[in-house]
Structures are given as structure tokens and as C-alpha cells.
Amino acid sequence: MSIASTAESEINSWSSSSVDESFTPINDIKEVIPLISINNEQEVHRVAYKTLQQCIDLLRCLPSDDKYTYESKFIPSSTIGKHVRHLYDHFRLLLESKQLKEKRKTSDGNISDYDDQYYEEQKDESKFWIVNYDNRSNNIPVETLRLTAIKRLEQLQTTIINDCTFIPFNTQIRVDVTVDSEMLMDPIPFQSTYGRELWFCCHHAIHHFALIRVICAEQNIVVPEDFGIAPSTLQKRYKMEHNS
């Protein structure tokens, strides 16, 4: 039997009465971006904000850093902290890139210099918005101290609200990717857009929430039913329940 199936079998065998730690999300999350969005950009920025809030709510309910750094029996070398650090780094590398920081210093909020520009046409490399998700940091306080992690996640939320909602989704980004660990070659560049990468960070975080969910179950920590479940899956479940 695989590790995954073993984990699922054991977790499913636990009864609700064995749970001693409850996840109680904050119900009155301030809607800093309107719930009824006027465009796609606002909607995805709102989802990014609330995705980070889901993680913050979970961390606030953990009773200690020991729970945060507990190493999973089913996912080798995996802790809640490592998954939080990993998803945090992806948002950070996108939203706090050097190019975007420089733009904030010199611009009144107009980021049109990036619009519809292809990198092969650009002569000024300082205008390149380059993201490399492989430039992550290991063994940092976000990974071991949940209060530090909460602070960093809240800083990302502030960045989203104050600095990112004006960015057009078609803003060009070059994503540099290491594609083969055995090949000693430079990262391969892929052309993308800000909108696509912001949604990637959200979707990527949700998948790591699913792994965090397993580690929480090992420690008898209850999480919401929709924690770590993709929006498309939740939508299908809703349709099935209401069409039956």
C-alpha cells in the first residue's frame, strides 16, 4: 500500500470525537476589495487576499510552534511550516520582485511601461519583470515561527491591496524555470502575464493547503471542509448537491 493510501486510510479511521484542536476561522474578514467585483482583476486580487487569509486563520489557531514544526509521518520531511514558507515564497517572489519595487518608487501608479511589451522588443533590461520561483529561501523564521509567518503573510496582503490592484492582467512577465536537475544549464525563460502568475500562486497555495490538511489530521487539528480544495472542485460539488 502506498504512503498516500496508508495516510488516507488512517486519517479516515479517526472519529470526530478524537479531535482536540479546533480550527475557528475569523468570520468577519474585512472585505478590503469589494465582494462584488467590477472586473476580473479585482476578483483575482480579492481571491489572492483571501487565500492568504485562510492560511493566517489556520496559523492563529495552532496552539504552539511545536504543531507548526511537527514532521509528518506520511509526507517525509514535511511540516506545516515548510509548506507555509514555500507558498509564501511564491507570492513574495512575484509581488516583491525587484522590477515591481522599482516601479513603485518611480511611478504614480501607471504601470503602462509593461503593457503589451514583448521582451525581445525591449532594449532596457531594467523594464523586464522577471520572476524565478526557484530563488526560494530555506530554514528561515517563517518556516519555524508561526507568528513570524502570520506577519509576513499580512505584509503580502498589504502589498496586494496597496501596490498591485492597478496592474493590468496582460502585463508581460518572464518566468525563468529550472527544468532538469541533472542538466547544468541556465534557467529556461517562459513568457507569461501578471494575471496568469497571480492565479498560479493562488492555485499553488491551495494544493499545499491540501498537504497541510493531512499534517493537521495527524495532530488531531480540525480544518474547514473547503480548506485545500480547489475552487473548481467546490463548484462541482455545489452543483451536484443542488441538482440531485
Coordinates of C-alpha atoms in Angstrom, one line a residue:
M1 CA 0.0 0.0 0.0
S2 CA 1.3 3.5 -0.9
I3 CA 2.2 6.2 1.6
A4 CA -0.8 8.3 0.3
S5 CA -3.3 5.4 0.6
T6 CA -2.0 4.5 4.1
A7 CA -2.3 8.1 5.2
E8 CA -5.8 8.3 3.8
S9 CA -6.9 5.1 5.5
E10 CA -5.6 6.1 8.9
I11 CA -6.9 9.6 8.7
N12 CA -10.4 8.4 7.7
S13 CA -10.4 5.9 10.6
W14 CA -10.1 8.8 13.1
S15 CA -13.5 9.7 14.6
S16 CA -14.6 13.3 15.2
S17 CA -14.6 12.6 18.9
S18 CA -10.9 12.1 18.9
V19 CA -10.3 15.7 17.8
D20 CA -8.9 18.0 20.5
E21 CA -7.9 21.1 18.5
S22 CA -10.5 23.1 16.6
F23 CA -9.9 25.4 13.7
T24 CA -12.0 28.5 14.2
P25 CA -11.7 30.9 11.3
I26 CA -12.3 34.6 11.7
N27 CA -15.8 35.2 10.3
D28 CA -15.6 39.0 9.9
I29 CA -12.7 39.2 7.5
K30 CA -12.6 42.8 6.3
E31 CA -13.5 42.9 2.6
V32 CA -10.8 45.4 1.5
I33 CA -11.6 44.6 -2.1
P34 CA -15.4 44.6 -2.8
L35 CA -17.1 41.2 -2.7
I36 CA -19.0 42.1 -5.8
S37 CA -16.0 42.9 -8.1
I38 CA -16.3 45.2 -11.1
N39 CA -13.7 43.4 -13.1
N40 CA -11.6 40.2 -13.3
E41 CA -8.5 42.0 -11.9
Q42 CA -10.3 42.9 -8.7
E43 CA -11.8 39.4 -8.3
V44 CA -8.5 37.6 -8.5
H45 CA -6.8 40.1 -6.2
R46 CA -9.6 39.5 -3.7
V47 CA -9.1 35.8 -4.0
A48 CA -5.4 36.1 -3.5
Y49 CA -6.0 38.2 -0.4
K50 CA -8.5 35.6 1.0
T51 CA -6.2 32.7 0.1
L52 CA -3.5 34.2 2.3
Q53 CA -6.2 34.9 5.0
Q54 CA -7.1 31.2 5.0
C55 CA -3.5 30.4 5.9
I56 CA -3.4 33.2 8.5
D57 CA -6.5 31.9 10.2
L58 CA -5.1 28.4 10.4
L59 CA -1.9 29.6 11.9
R60 CA -3.7 31.7 14.5
C61 CA -5.5 28.6 15.7
L62 CA -2.4 26.5 16.2
P63 CA -1.6 26.2 19.9
S64 CA 2.1 26.2 19.6
D65 CA 5.1 26.3 17.3
D66 CA 5.6 22.5 18.0
K67 CA 2.4 21.9 16.0
Y68 CA 3.8 24.1 13.3
T69 CA 7.1 22.3 13.0
Y70 CA 5.7 18.7 13.6
E71 CA 7.2 16.4 11.0
S72 CA 4.6 14.3 9.1
K73 CA 4.6 10.5 9.3
F74 CA 3.0 10.3 5.9
I75 CA 4.8 13.1 3.9
P76 CA 8.5 12.7 4.6
S77 CA 10.4 15.8 5.9
S78 CA 7.2 17.8 5.7
T79 CA 5.9 20.2 8.2
I80 CA 3.1 22.8 8.2
G81 CA 5.8 25.5 8.4
K82 CA 7.7 24.2 5.4
H83 CA 4.6 24.3 3.3
V84 CA 3.7 27.8 4.5
R85 CA 7.2 29.0 3.8
H86 CA 7.0 27.5 0.3
L87 CA 3.7 29.1 -0.7
Y88 CA 4.7 32.4 0.9
D89 CA 7.9 32.5 -1.1
H90 CA 6.0 32.1 -4.4
F91 CA 3.7 35.1 -3.6
R92 CA 6.7 37.0 -2.4
L93 CA 8.8 36.4 -5.4
L94 CA 6.0 37.5 -7.7
L95 CA 4.7 40.5 -5.7
E96 CA 8.0 41.8 -4.3
S97 CA 10.1 41.4 -7.4
K98 CA 12.9 44.0 -8.0
Q99 CA 11.2 45.3 -11.1
L100 CA 7.9 46.0 -9.3
K101 CA 9.6 47.6 -6.4
E102 CA 11.4 50.0 -8.7
K103 CA 8.2 50.8 -10.4
R104 CA 6.6 51.7 -7.1
K105 CA 9.4 54.2 -6.4
T106 CA 9.3 56.0 -9.7
S107 CA 5.6 55.7 -10.8
D108 CA 2.4 57.4 -9.9
G109 CA 0.7 54.1 -10.2
N110 CA 0.8 53.8 -14.0
I111 CA 2.5 50.6 -15.0
S112 CA 1.8 51.0 -18.7
D113 CA 5.5 50.7 -19.5
Y114 CA 5.0 46.9 -19.1
D115 CA 1.8 46.7 -21.2
D116 CA 1.9 44.6 -24.3
Q117 CA 5.7 44.7 -24.5
Y118 CA 7.5 41.6 -25.6
Y119 CA 10.9 41.1 -24.1
E120 CA 12.6 40.6 -27.4
E121 CA 11.5 44.1 -28.3
Q122 CA 12.7 45.8 -25.1
K123 CA 16.1 47.4 -25.1
D124 CA 16.1 48.5 -21.4
E125 CA 16.6 45.4 -19.3
S126 CA 15.5 47.4 -16.2
K127 CA 12.0 47.2 -17.5
F128 CA 11.9 43.5 -17.6
W129 CA 9.6 42.0 -15.0
I130 CA 11.4 38.7 -14.3
V131 CA 10.3 36.1 -11.8
N132 CA 12.2 33.0 -10.8
Y133 CA 10.3 30.9 -8.3
D134 CA 13.4 28.7 -7.7
N135 CA 15.0 31.6 -5.8
R136 CA 13.4 30.5 -2.6
S137 CA 14.8 30.6 0.9
N138 CA 15.1 27.6 3.3
N139 CA 15.4 27.5 7.1
I140 CA 14.0 31.0 7.7
P141 CA 11.8 32.1 10.6
V142 CA 8.7 31.9 8.5
E143 CA 9.3 28.1 8.5
T144 CA 9.5 27.6 12.2
L145 CA 7.8 30.6 13.9
R146 CA 4.1 30.8 13.2
L147 CA 3.7 34.4 14.5
T148 CA 6.5 35.5 12.1
A149 CA 4.7 33.7 9.3
I150 CA 1.5 35.5 10.1
K151 CA 3.3 38.8 10.0
R152 CA 4.9 38.1 6.6
L153 CA 1.6 36.9 5.1
E154 CA -0.2 40.0 6.3
Q155 CA 2.6 42.1 4.7
L156 CA 1.8 40.3 1.4
Q157 CA -1.9 41.2 1.8
T158 CA -0.9 44.8 2.3
T159 CA 1.2 44.7 -0.9
I160 CA -1.7 43.2 -2.8
I161 CA -4.1 46.0 -1.7
N162 CA -1.7 48.9 -1.9
D163 CA 0.5 48.1 -4.8
C164 CA -0.9 45.5 -7.1
T165 CA -4.6 46.1 -7.9
F166 CA -3.7 48.7 -10.6
I167 CA -1.6 46.2 -12.6
P168 CA -3.2 45.1 -15.8
F169 CA -3.5 41.3 -16.1
N170 CA -1.9 41.3 -19.5
T171 CA 1.3 42.8 -18.1
Q172 CA 4.1 40.8 -19.5
I173 CA 6.3 38.7 -17.2
R174 CA 9.3 36.5 -18.0
V175 CA 9.4 33.4 -15.8
D176 CA 12.8 31.7 -15.5
V177 CA 12.5 28.0 -14.8
T178 CA 14.9 25.2 -13.9
V179 CA 13.5 22.3 -15.8
D180 CA 16.1 19.5 -15.2
S181 CA 18.1 19.0 -12.1
E182 CA 20.6 16.8 -14.0
M183 CA 21.4 19.4 -16.7
L184 CA 23.9 22.1 -15.8
M185 CA 22.3 24.8 -17.8
D186 CA 20.7 28.2 -17.2
P187 CA 17.0 28.5 -16.4
I188 CA 14.7 28.4 -19.4
P189 CA 12.6 31.6 -19.9
F190 CA 8.9 31.4 -20.4
Q191 CA 6.6 34.3 -21.4
S192 CA 3.7 34.8 -19.1
T193 CA 1.5 37.5 -17.7
Y194 CA 0.9 39.0 -14.3
G195 CA -2.7 37.7 -14.2
R196 CA -1.7 34.2 -15.0
E197 CA 1.1 34.2 -12.4
L198 CA -1.1 35.6 -9.6
W199 CA -3.7 32.9 -10.2
F200 CA -0.9 30.3 -10.3
C201 CA 0.3 31.5 -6.8
C202 CA -3.3 31.1 -5.5
H203 CA -3.8 27.7 -7.0
H204 CA -0.4 26.5 -5.9
A205 CA -1.2 27.6 -2.4
I206 CA -4.4 25.7 -2.3
H207 CA -2.6 22.5 -3.3
H208 CA -0.2 23.0 -0.4
F209 CA -3.2 23.6 1.9
A210 CA -4.2 20.0 0.9
L211 CA -0.9 18.7 2.2
I212 CA -1.2 20.9 5.3
R213 CA -4.6 19.4 5.9
V214 CA -3.0 15.9 6.1
I215 CA -0.4 17.1 8.7
C216 CA -3.2 18.8 10.7
A217 CA -5.2 15.5 10.7
E218 CA -2.2 13.6 12.1
Q219 CA -2.2 16.0 15.0
N220 CA -6.0 16.0 15.5
I221 CA -6.4 19.5 14.3
V222 CA -9.7 20.2 12.6
V223 CA -9.7 22.4 9.4
P224 CA -12.7 23.7 7.4
E225 CA -14.2 21.3 4.9
D226 CA -13.1 23.5 2.0
F227 CA -9.5 24.0 3.1
G228 CA -7.2 22.7 0.5
I229 CA -9.9 22.1 -2.0
A230 CA -9.7 23.7 -5.5
P231 CA -12.5 26.2 -6.4
S232 CA -13.5 24.1 -9.4
T233 CA -14.0 21.0 -7.2
L234 CA -16.1 23.0 -4.7
Q235 CA -18.1 24.4 -7.6
K236 CA -18.8 20.9 -9.0
R237 CA -19.8 19.6 -5.5
Y238 CA -22.2 22.5 -5.1
K239 CA -23.8 21.8 -8.5
M240 CA -24.1 18.1 -7.7
E241 CA -25.7 18.8 -4.3
H242 CA -28.2 21.2 -5.8
N243 CA -29.1 19.3 -8.9
S244 CA -29.7 16.0 -7.2

